[in-house]
CSV table of C-alpha atoms in Angstrom, one decimal:
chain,number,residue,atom,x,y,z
A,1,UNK,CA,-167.4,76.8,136.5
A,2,UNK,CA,-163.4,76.2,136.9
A,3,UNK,CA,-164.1,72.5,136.8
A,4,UNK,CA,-166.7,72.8,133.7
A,5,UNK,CA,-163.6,74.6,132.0
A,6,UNK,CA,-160.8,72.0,133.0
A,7,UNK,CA,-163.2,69.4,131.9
A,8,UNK,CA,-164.1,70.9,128.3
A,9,UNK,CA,-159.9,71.0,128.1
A,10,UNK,CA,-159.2,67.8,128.9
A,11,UNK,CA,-161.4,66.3,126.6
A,12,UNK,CA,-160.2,68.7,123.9
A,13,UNK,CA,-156.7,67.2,124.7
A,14,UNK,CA,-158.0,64.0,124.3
A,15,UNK,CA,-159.2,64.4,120.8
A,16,UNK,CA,-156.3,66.4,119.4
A,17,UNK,CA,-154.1,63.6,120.9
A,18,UNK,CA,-153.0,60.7,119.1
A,19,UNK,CA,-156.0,58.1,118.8
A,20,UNK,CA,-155.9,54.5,120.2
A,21,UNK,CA,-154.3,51.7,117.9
A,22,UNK,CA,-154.3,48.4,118.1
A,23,UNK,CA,-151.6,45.9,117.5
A,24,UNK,CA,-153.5,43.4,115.2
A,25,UNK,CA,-155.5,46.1,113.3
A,26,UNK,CA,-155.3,46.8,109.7
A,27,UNK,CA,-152.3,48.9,110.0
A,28,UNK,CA,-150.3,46.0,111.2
A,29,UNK,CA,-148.5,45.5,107.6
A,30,UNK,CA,-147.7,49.1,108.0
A,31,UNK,CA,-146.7,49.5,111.2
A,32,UNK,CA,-144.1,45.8,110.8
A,33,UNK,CA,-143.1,48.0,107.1
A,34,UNK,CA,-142.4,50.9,109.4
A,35,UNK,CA,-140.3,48.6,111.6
A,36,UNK,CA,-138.5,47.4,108.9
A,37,UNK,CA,-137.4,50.7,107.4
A,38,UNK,CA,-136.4,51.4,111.0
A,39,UNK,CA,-138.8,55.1,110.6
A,40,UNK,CA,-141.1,53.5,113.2
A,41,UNK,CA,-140.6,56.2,116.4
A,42,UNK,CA,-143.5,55.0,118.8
A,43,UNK,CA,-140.9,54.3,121.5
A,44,UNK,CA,-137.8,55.9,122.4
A,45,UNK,CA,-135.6,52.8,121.7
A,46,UNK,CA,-137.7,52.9,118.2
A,47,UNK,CA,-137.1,56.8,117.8
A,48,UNK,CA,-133.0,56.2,118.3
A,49,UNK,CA,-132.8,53.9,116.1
A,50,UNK,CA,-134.9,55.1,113.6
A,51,UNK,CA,-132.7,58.5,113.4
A,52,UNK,CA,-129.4,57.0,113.6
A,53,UNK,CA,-129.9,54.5,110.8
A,54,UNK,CA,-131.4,57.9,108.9
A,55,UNK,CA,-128.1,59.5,109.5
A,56,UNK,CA,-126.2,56.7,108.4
A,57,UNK,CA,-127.8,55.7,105.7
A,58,UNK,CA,-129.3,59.3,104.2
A,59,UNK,CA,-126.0,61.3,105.0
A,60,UNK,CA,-123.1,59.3,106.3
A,61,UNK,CA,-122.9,56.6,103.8
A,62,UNK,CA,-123.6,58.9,100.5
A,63,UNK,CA,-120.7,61.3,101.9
A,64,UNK,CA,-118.2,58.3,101.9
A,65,UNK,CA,-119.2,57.3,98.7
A,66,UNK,CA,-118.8,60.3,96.8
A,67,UNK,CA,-115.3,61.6,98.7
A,68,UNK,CA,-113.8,58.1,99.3
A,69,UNK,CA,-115.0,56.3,95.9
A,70,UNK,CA,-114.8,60.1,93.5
A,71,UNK,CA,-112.2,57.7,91.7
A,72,UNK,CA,-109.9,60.7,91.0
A,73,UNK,CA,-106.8,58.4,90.5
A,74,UNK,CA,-108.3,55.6,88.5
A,75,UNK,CA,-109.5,55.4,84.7
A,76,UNK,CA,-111.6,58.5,83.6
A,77,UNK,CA,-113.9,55.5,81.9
A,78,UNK,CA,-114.5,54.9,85.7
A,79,UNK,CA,-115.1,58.4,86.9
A,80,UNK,CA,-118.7,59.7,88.6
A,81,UNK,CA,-118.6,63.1,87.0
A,82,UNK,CA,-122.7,63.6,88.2
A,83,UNK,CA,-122.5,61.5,91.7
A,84,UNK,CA,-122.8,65.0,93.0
A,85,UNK,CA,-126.4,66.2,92.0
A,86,UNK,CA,-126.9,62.6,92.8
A,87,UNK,CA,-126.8,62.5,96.5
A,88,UNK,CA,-127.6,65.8,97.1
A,89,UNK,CA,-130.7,65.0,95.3
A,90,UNK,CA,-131.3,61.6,97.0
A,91,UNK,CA,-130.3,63.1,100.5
A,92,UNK,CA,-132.7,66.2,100.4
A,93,UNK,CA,-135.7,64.3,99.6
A,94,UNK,CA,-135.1,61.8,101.4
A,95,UNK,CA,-134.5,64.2,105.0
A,96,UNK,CA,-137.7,66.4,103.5
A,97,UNK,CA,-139.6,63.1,103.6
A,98,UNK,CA,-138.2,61.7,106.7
A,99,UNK,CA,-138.5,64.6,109.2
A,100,UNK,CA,-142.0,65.0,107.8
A,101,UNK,CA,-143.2,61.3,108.3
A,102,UNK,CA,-141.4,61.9,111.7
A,103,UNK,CA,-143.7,64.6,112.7
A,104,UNK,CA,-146.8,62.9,111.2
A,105,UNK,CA,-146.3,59.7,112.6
A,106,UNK,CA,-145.4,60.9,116.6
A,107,UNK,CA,-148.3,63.8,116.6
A,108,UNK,CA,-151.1,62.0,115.1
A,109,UNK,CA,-150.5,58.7,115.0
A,110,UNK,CA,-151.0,56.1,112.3
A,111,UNK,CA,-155.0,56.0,112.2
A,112,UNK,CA,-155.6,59.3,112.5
A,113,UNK,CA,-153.1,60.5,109.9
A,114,UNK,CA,-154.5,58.2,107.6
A,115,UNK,CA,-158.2,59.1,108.8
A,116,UNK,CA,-159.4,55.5,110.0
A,117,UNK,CA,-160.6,57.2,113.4
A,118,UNK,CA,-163.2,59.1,111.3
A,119,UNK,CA,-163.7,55.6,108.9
A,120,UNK,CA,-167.0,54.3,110.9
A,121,UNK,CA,-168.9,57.7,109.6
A,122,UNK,CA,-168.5,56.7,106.3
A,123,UNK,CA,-170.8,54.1,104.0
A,124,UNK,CA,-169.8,50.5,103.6
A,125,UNK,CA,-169.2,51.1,99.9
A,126,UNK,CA,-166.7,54.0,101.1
A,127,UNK,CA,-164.8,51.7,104.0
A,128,UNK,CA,-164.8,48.7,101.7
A,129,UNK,CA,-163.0,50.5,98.7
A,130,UNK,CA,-160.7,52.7,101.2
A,131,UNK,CA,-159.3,49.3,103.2
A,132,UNK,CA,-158.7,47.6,99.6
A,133,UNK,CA,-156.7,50.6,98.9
A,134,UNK,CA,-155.2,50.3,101.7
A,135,UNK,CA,-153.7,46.5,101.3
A,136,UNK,CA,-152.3,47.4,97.9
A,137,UNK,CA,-150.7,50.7,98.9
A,138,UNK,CA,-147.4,49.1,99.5
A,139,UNK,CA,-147.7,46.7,96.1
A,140,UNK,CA,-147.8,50.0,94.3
A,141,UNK,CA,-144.8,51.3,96.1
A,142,UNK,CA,-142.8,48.2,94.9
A,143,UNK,CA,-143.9,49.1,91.6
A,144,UNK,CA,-142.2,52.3,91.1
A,145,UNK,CA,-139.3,51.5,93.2
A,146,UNK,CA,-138.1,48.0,92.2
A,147,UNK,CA,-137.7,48.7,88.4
A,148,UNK,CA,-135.6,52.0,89.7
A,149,UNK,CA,-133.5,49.4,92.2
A,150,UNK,CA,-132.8,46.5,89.7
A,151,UNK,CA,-131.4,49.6,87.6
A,152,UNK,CA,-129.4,50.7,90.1
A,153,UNK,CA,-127.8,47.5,90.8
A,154,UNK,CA,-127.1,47.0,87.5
A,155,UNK,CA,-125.0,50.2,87.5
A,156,UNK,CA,-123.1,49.9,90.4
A,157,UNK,CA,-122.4,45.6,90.1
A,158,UNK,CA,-121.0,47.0,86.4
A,159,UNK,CA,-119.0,50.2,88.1
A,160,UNK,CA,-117.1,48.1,91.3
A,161,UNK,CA,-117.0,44.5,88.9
A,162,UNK,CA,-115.4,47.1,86.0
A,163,UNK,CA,-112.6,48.0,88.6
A,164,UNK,CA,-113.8,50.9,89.2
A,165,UNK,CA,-112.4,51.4,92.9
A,166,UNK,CA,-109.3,49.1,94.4
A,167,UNK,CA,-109.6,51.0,98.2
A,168,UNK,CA,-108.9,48.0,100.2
A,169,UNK,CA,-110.4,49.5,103.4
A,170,UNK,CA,-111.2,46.0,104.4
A,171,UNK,CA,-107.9,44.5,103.8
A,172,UNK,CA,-108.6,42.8,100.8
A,173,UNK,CA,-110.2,44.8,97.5
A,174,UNK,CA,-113.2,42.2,96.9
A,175,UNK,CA,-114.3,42.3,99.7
A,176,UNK,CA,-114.2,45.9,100.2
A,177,UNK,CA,-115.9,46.1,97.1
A,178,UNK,CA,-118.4,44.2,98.3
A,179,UNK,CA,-119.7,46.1,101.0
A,180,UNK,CA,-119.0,49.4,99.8
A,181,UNK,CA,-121.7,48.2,96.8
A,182,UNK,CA,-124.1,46.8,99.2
A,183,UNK,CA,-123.8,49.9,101.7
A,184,UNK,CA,-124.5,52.1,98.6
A,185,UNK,CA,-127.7,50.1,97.3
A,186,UNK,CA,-129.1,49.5,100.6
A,187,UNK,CA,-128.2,54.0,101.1
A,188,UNK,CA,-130.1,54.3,97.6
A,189,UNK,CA,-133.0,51.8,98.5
A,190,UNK,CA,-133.5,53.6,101.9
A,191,UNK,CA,-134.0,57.1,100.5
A,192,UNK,CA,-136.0,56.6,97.8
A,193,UNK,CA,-138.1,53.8,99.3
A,194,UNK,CA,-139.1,57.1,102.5
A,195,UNK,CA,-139.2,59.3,99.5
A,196,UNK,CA,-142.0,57.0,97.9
A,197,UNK,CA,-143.3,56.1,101.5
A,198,UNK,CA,-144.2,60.0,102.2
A,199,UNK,CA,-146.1,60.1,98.4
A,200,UNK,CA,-147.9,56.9,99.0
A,201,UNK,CA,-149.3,57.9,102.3
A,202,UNK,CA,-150.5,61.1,100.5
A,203,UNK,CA,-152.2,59.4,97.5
A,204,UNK,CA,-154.3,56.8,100.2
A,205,UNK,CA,-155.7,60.1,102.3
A,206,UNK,CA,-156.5,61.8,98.4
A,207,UNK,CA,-158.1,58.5,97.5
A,208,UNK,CA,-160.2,58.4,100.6
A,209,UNK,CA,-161.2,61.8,100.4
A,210,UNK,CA,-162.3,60.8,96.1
A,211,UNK,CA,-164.3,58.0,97.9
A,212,UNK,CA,-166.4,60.3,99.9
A,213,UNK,CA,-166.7,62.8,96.9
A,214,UNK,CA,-168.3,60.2,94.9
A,215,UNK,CA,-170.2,58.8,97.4
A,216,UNK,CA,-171.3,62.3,98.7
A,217,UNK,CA,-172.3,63.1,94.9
A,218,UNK,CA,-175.2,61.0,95.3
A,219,UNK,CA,-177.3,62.6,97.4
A,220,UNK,CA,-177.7,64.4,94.0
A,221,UNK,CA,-179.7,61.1,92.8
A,222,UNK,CA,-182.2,60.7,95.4
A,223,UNK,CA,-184.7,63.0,97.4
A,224,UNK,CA,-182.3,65.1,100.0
A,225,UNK,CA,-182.1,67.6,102.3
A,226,UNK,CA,-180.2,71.0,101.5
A,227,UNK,CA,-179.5,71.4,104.9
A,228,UNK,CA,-177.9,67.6,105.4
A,229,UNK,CA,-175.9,68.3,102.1
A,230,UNK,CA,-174.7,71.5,103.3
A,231,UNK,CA,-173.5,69.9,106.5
A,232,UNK,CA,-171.9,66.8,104.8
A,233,UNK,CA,-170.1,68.7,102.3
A,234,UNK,CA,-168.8,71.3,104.8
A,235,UNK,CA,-167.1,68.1,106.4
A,236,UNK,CA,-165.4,67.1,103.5
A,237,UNK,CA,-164.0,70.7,103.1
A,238,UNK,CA,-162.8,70.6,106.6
A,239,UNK,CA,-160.8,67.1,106.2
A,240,UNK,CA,-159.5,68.9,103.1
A,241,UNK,CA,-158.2,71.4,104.8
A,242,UNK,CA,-156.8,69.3,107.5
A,243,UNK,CA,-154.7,67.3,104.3
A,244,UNK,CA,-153.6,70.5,102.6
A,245,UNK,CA,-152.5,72.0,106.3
A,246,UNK,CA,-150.2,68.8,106.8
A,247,UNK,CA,-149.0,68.3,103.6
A,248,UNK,CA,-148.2,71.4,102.1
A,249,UNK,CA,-144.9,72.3,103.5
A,250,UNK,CA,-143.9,68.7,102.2
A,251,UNK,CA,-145.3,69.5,98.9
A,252,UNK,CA,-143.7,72.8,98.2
A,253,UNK,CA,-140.2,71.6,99.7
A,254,UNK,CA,-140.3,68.9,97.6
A,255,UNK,CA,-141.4,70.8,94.4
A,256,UNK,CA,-138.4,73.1,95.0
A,257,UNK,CA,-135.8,70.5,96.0
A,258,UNK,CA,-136.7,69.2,92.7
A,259,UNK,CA,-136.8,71.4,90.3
A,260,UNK,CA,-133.3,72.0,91.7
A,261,UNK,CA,-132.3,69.5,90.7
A,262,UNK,CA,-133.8,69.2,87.5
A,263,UNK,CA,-131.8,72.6,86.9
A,264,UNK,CA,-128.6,71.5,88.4
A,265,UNK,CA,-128.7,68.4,85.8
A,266,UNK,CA,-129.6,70.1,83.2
A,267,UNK,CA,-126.8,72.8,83.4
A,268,UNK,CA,-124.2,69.8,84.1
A,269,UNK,CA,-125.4,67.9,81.1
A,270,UNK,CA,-125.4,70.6,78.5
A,271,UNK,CA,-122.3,71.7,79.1
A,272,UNK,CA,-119.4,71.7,76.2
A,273,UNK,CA,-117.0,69.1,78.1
A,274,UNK,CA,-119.9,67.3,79.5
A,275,UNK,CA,-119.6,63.2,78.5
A,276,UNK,CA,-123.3,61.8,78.4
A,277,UNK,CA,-122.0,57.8,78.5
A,278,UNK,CA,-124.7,55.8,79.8
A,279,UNK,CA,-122.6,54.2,81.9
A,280,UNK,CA,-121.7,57.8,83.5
A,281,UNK,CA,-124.7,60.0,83.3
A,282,UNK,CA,-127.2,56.6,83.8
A,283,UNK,CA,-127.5,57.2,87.5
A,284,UNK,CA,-128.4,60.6,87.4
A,285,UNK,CA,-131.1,60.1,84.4
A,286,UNK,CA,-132.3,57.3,87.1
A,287,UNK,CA,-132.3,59.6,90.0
A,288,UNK,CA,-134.3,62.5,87.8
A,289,UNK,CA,-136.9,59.5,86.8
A,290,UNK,CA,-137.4,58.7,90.5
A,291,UNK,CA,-137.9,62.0,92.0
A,292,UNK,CA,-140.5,62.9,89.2
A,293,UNK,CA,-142.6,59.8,89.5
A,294,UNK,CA,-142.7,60.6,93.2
A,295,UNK,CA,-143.6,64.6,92.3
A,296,UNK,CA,-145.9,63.3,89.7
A,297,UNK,CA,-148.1,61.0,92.8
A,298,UNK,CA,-148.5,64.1,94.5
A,299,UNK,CA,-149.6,66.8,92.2
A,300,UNK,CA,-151.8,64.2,90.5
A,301,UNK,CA,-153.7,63.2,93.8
A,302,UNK,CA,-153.9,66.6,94.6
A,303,UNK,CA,-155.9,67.8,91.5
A,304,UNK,CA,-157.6,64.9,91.1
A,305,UNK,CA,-159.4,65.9,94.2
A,306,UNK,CA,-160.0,69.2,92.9
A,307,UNK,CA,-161.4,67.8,89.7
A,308,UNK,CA,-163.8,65.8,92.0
A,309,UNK,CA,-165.1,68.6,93.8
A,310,UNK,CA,-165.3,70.7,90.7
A,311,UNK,CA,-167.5,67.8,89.1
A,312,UNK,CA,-169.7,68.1,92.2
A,313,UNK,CA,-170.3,71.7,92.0
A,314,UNK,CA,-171.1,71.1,88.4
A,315,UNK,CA,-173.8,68.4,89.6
A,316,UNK,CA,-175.4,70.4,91.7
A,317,UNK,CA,-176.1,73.0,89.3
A,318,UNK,CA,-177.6,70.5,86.8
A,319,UNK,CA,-179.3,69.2,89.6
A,320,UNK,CA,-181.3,72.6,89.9
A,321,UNK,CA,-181.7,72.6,86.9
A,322,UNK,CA,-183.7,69.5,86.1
A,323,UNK,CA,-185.6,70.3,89.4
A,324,UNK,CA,-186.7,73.5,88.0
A,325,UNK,CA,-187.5,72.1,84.9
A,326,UNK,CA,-189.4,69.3,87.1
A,327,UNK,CA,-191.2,71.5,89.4
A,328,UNK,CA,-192.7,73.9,86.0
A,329,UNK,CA,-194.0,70.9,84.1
A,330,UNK,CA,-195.7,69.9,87.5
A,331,UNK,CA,-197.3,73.1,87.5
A,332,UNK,CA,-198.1,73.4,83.7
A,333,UNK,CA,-199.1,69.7,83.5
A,334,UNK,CA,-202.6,70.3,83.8
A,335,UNK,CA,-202.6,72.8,80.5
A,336,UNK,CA,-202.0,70.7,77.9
A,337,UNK,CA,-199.1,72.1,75.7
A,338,UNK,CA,-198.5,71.3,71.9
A,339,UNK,CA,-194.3,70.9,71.1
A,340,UNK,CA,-193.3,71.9,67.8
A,341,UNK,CA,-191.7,68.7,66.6
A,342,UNK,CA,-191.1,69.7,62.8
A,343,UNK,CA,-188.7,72.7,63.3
A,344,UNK,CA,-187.1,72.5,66.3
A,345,UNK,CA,-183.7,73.3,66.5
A,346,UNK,CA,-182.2,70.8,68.4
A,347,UNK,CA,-183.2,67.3,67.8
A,348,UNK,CA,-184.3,65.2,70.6
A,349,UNK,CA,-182.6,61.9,70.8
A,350,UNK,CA,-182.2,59.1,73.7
A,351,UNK,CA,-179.5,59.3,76.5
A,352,UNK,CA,-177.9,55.9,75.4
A,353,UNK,CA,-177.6,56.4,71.5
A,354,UNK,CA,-174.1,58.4,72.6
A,355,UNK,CA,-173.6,56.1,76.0
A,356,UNK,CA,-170.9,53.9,73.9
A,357,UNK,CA,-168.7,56.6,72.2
A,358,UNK,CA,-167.9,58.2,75.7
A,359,UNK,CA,-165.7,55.6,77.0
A,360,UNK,CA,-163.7,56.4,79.9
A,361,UNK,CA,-162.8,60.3,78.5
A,362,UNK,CA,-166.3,61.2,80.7
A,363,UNK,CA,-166.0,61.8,84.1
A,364,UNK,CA,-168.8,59.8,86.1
A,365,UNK,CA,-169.9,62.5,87.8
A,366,UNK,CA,-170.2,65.6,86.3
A,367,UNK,CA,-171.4,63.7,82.6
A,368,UNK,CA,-174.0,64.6,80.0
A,369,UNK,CA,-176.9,62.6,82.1
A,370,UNK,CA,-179.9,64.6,83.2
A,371,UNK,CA,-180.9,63.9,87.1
A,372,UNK,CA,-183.3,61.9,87.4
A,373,UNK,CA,-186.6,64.3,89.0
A,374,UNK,CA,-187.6,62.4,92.4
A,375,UNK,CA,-189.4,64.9,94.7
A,376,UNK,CA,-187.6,68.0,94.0
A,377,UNK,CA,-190.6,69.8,94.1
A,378,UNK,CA,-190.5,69.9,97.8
A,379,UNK,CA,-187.6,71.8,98.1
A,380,UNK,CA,-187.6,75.4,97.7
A,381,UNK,CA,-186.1,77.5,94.3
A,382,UNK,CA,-184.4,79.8,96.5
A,383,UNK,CA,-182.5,76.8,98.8
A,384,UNK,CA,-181.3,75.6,95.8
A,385,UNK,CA,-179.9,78.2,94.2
A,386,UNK,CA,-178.3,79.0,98.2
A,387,UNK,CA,-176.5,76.3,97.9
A,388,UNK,CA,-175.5,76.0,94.4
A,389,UNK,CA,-174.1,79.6,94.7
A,390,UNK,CA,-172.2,78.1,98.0
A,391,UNK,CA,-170.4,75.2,95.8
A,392,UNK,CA,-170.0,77.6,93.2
A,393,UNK,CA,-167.8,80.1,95.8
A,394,UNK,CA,-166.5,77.7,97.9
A,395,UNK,CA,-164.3,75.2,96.1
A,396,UNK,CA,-162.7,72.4,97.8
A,397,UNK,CA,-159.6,71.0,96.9
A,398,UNK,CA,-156.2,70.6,98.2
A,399,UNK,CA,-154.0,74.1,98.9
A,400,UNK,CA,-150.7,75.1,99.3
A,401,UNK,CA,-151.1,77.9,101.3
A,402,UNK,CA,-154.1,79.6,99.5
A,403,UNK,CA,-152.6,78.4,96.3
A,404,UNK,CA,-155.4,75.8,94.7
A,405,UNK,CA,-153.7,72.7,93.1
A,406,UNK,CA,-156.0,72.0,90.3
A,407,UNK,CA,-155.1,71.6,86.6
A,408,UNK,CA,-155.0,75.0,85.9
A,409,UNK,CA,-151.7,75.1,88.4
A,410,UNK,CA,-150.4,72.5,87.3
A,411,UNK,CA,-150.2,74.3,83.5
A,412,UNK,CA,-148.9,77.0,85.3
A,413,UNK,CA,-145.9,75.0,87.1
A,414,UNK,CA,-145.1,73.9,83.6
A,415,UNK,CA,-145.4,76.8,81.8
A,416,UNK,CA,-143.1,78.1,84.3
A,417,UNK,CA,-140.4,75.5,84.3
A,418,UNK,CA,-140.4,75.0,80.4
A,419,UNK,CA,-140.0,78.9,80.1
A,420,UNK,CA,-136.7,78.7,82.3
A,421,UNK,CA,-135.7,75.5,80.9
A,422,UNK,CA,-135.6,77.0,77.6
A,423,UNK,CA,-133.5,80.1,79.1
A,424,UNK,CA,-130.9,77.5,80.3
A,425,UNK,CA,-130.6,76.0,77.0
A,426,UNK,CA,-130.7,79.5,75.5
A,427,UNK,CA,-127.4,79.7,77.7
A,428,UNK,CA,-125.8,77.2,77.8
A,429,UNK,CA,-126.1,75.9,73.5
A,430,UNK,CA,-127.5,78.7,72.2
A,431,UNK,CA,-131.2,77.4,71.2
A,432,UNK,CA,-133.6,80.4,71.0
C-alpha cells in the first residue's frame, strides 16, 4: 500500500513538473529571443545573468539618467520636467513583467506555459493555425515596439545633439554623450520589449484557447454526443482556469501600475506652470502610448475569449432548438399540415438573401444560421436542455480572481477611470 502511494506521488510530481523540451523544437526562435534579452534562467549561469542585466538595465541605468542627466544647471529648453513618471513607469512594468516571466518560465517551462505538451490532443486544423501563430508572435511584437523605439531615438539623438548634457564622465563630452544615449535606448528597449514579451505570451495561450472554441463549436454541426461535449468543454474550462490562475496577478498589477500612471501624468500635465513642448512632454505621451497598447493586448485577449465562449453557449441553445423543432416535424410528418402562407406574420425568406450585408460585424459562431438537423432525434429533450442549462450557468472565460473579464468589465473599467479622470480635471482646471 506504502509503495502504491509513493508511486501515485511520484508520478504526480512528474506531471506538475516542467515538461521535456527539446533544443531544435519549435520554440527554438524563442528560446535564442529569450537568450538574447538575457531573461532566459534555465541554468544558473543563465539565471545570473539574466537578473543582473535586469538590475542594470530596469533600475540602475534609469536612476543615473534621471539624477545624473536632471540637467538642473543647463538651459530650461533642455530640462526633463516628466522623466520622473517616466521611469517609474517604465521600471514598474517592466519588474511586474519580469519577475512574472521569471516564475513562469523556471516552474513550467516553455511548452507547458504555452500549452504545446497538451497540443497532440487537439485537431490538425487547431495545431496548424496555433504553430502559424506561433512563428509570427515575435513579428507582431516588433510591430508595436519599433515605431515606439524609432520615436524614442529621435528624442533623445535631438536632446544629447541639442546640448542638452556636457557631463564629461568619460573624459571627453561626445563621447560621454554617446554612451549615456545608447545606455538610455538600449534601458528603454529592454523594458518595454519584457513589457510586450509578457503580453504577447498571453495573447498566443488566448489564441489557442479561441482555436479550440471554434473548433469545439462544431460538434454543434454534426451528430454528437452530449456526454462527449460535456467532457470536451469541461476541458476547455479547466485550461481556462489554469490561464486566468497564472495570469491574473500580472493582469491586475499591471492594470494598477497603469492607471497610475495615467493619473500621475495627467495631474503633472494639467497643472498651471506645466510646459506641454513636444520636445519636453513627447517622452511621456510615448511612454503613456506604450503601456496602453500593452494593457489594451491583454484585456482584449481576455474578452475575446469570453465572447467565444458566450457565442458557444448561444449555439447550443439554437442547437436545441432546431432539434426540437426537427424531432416534432418527424413526429407530425405523417399528418399532413396546411401553412397559412397569405397572412403570416413574418415572411419566410432564404438564408443567403441577407449573407452579403453581414460582412465581418457577425460573429461566425453564434450568427443568424439555423443548425443544420442531422440525427438529433436520437438524443434525448431532457439531455439537451441538461446541458444547455450547464453552458448557460457555467461560463468560461478568463477571471481575475472571480472577477469575469468580458465586455461588460471592460465598460466598467472605463466608466470607472473616465469618472475619476473627470474629477482630476474638475481639480486641477475647473471643467465640471
Amino acid at each position: 500500500m506504502c509503495d502504491k502511494n509513493e508511486t501515485l506521488l511520484i508520478n504526480k510530481n512528474k506531471e506538475l513538473g516542467r515538461s521535456v523540451s527539446n533544443e531544435y523544437d519549435e520554440l527554438r526562435s524563442f528560446r535564442t529571443w529569450l537568450k538574447w534579452m538575457c531573461v532566459d534562467q534555465s541554468d544558473p549561469f543563465s539565471a545570473c545573468l539574466s537578473w543582473f542585466v535586469f538590475v542594470l538595465l530596469a533600475i540602475v541605468v534609469p536612476c543615473l539618467s534621471h539624477f545624473s542627466l536632471a540637467c538642473s544647471d543647463c538651459d530650461a529648453a533642455y530640462n526633463r520636467p516628466y522623466d520622473n513618471v517616466v521611469q517609474l513607469s517604465l521600471s514598474s512594468v517592466a519588474a511586474l513583467s519580469f519577475v512574472c516571466l521569471s516564475r513562469f518560465v523556471k516552474k513550467y517551462g516553455l511548452r507547458r506555459f504555452l500549452f504545446l505538451d497538451k497540443l497532440c490532443d487537439e485537431s490538425e486544423t487547431v495545431r496548424k493555425c496555433y504553430t502559424v501563430q506561433l512563428n509570427s508572435s515575435l513579428k507582431i511584437l516588433f510591430i508595436f515596439v519599433l515605431p515606439c523605439f524609432a520615436a524614442e531615438c529621435a528624442y533623445k539623438i535631438w536632446w544629447y545633439t541639442s546640448g542638452g548634457t556636457q557631463i564629461a564622465f568619460l573624459g571627453n563630452v561626445i563621447a560621454s554623450d554617446i554612451v549615456a544615449c545608447i545606455l538610455e535606448l538600449t534601458s528603454w528597449l529592454y523594458r518595454t520589449v519584457v513589457f510586450f514579451l509578457v503580453c504577447v505570451l498571453f495573447r498566443l495561450i488566448c489564441y489557442l484557447q479561441v482555436l479550440r472554441l471554434q473548433d469545439f463549436a462544431q460538434v454543434f454541426h454534426v451528430d454528437s454526443d452530449v456526454e462527449s461535449v460535456l467532457r470536451e468543454h469541461l476541458r476547455i474550462r479547466r485550461h481556462l482556469r489554469i490561464i486566468s490562475h497564472r495570469y491574473r496577478a500580472f493582469i491586475l498589477w499591471a492594470l494598477m501600475f497603469i492607471t497610475a500612471s495615467q493619473f500621475a501624468s495627467l495631474l503633472m500635465t494639467t497643472r498651471s506652470t506645466a510646459d506641454l513642448h513636444i520636445y519636453k512632454s513627447g517622452e511621456l505621451a510615448l511612454c503613456s502610448v506604450s503601456l496602453l497598447a500593452g494593457l489594451m493586448i491583454l484585456l482584449r485577449s481576455a474578452t475575446k475569449i469570453t465572447h467565444k465562449a458566450q457565442s458557444v453557449t448561444c449555439l447550443a441553445a439554437k442547437w436545441h432548438v432546431c432539434a426540437t423543432i426537427d424531432s416534432f416535424d418527424s413526429i407530425e410528418g405523417e399528418t399532413p399540415v396546411t401553412r397559412a402562407t397569405c397572412g403570416q406574420s413574418f415572411p419566410e425568406c432564404s438564408e443567403g438573401s441577407d449573407s452579403d450585408d453581414v460582412g465581418d460585424e457577425e460573429d461566425e459562431l453564434d450568427n443568424t444560421k439555423f443548425v443544420p438537423a442531422y440525427a438529433y432525434s436520437t438524443i434525448s429533450f431532457q439531455k439537451r436542455q441538461a446541458l444547455v442549462k450547464y453552458f448557460e450557468n457555467n461560463r468560461a472565460g478568463v477571471t481575475i480572481y472571480g472577477f469575469m473579464l468580458d465586455r461588460s468589465s471592460i465598460h466598467t473599467i472605463f466608466g470607472l477611470q473616465l469618472s475619476l479622470v473627470l474629477w482630476l480635471l474638475g481639480k486641477t482646471i475647473g471643467i465640471s
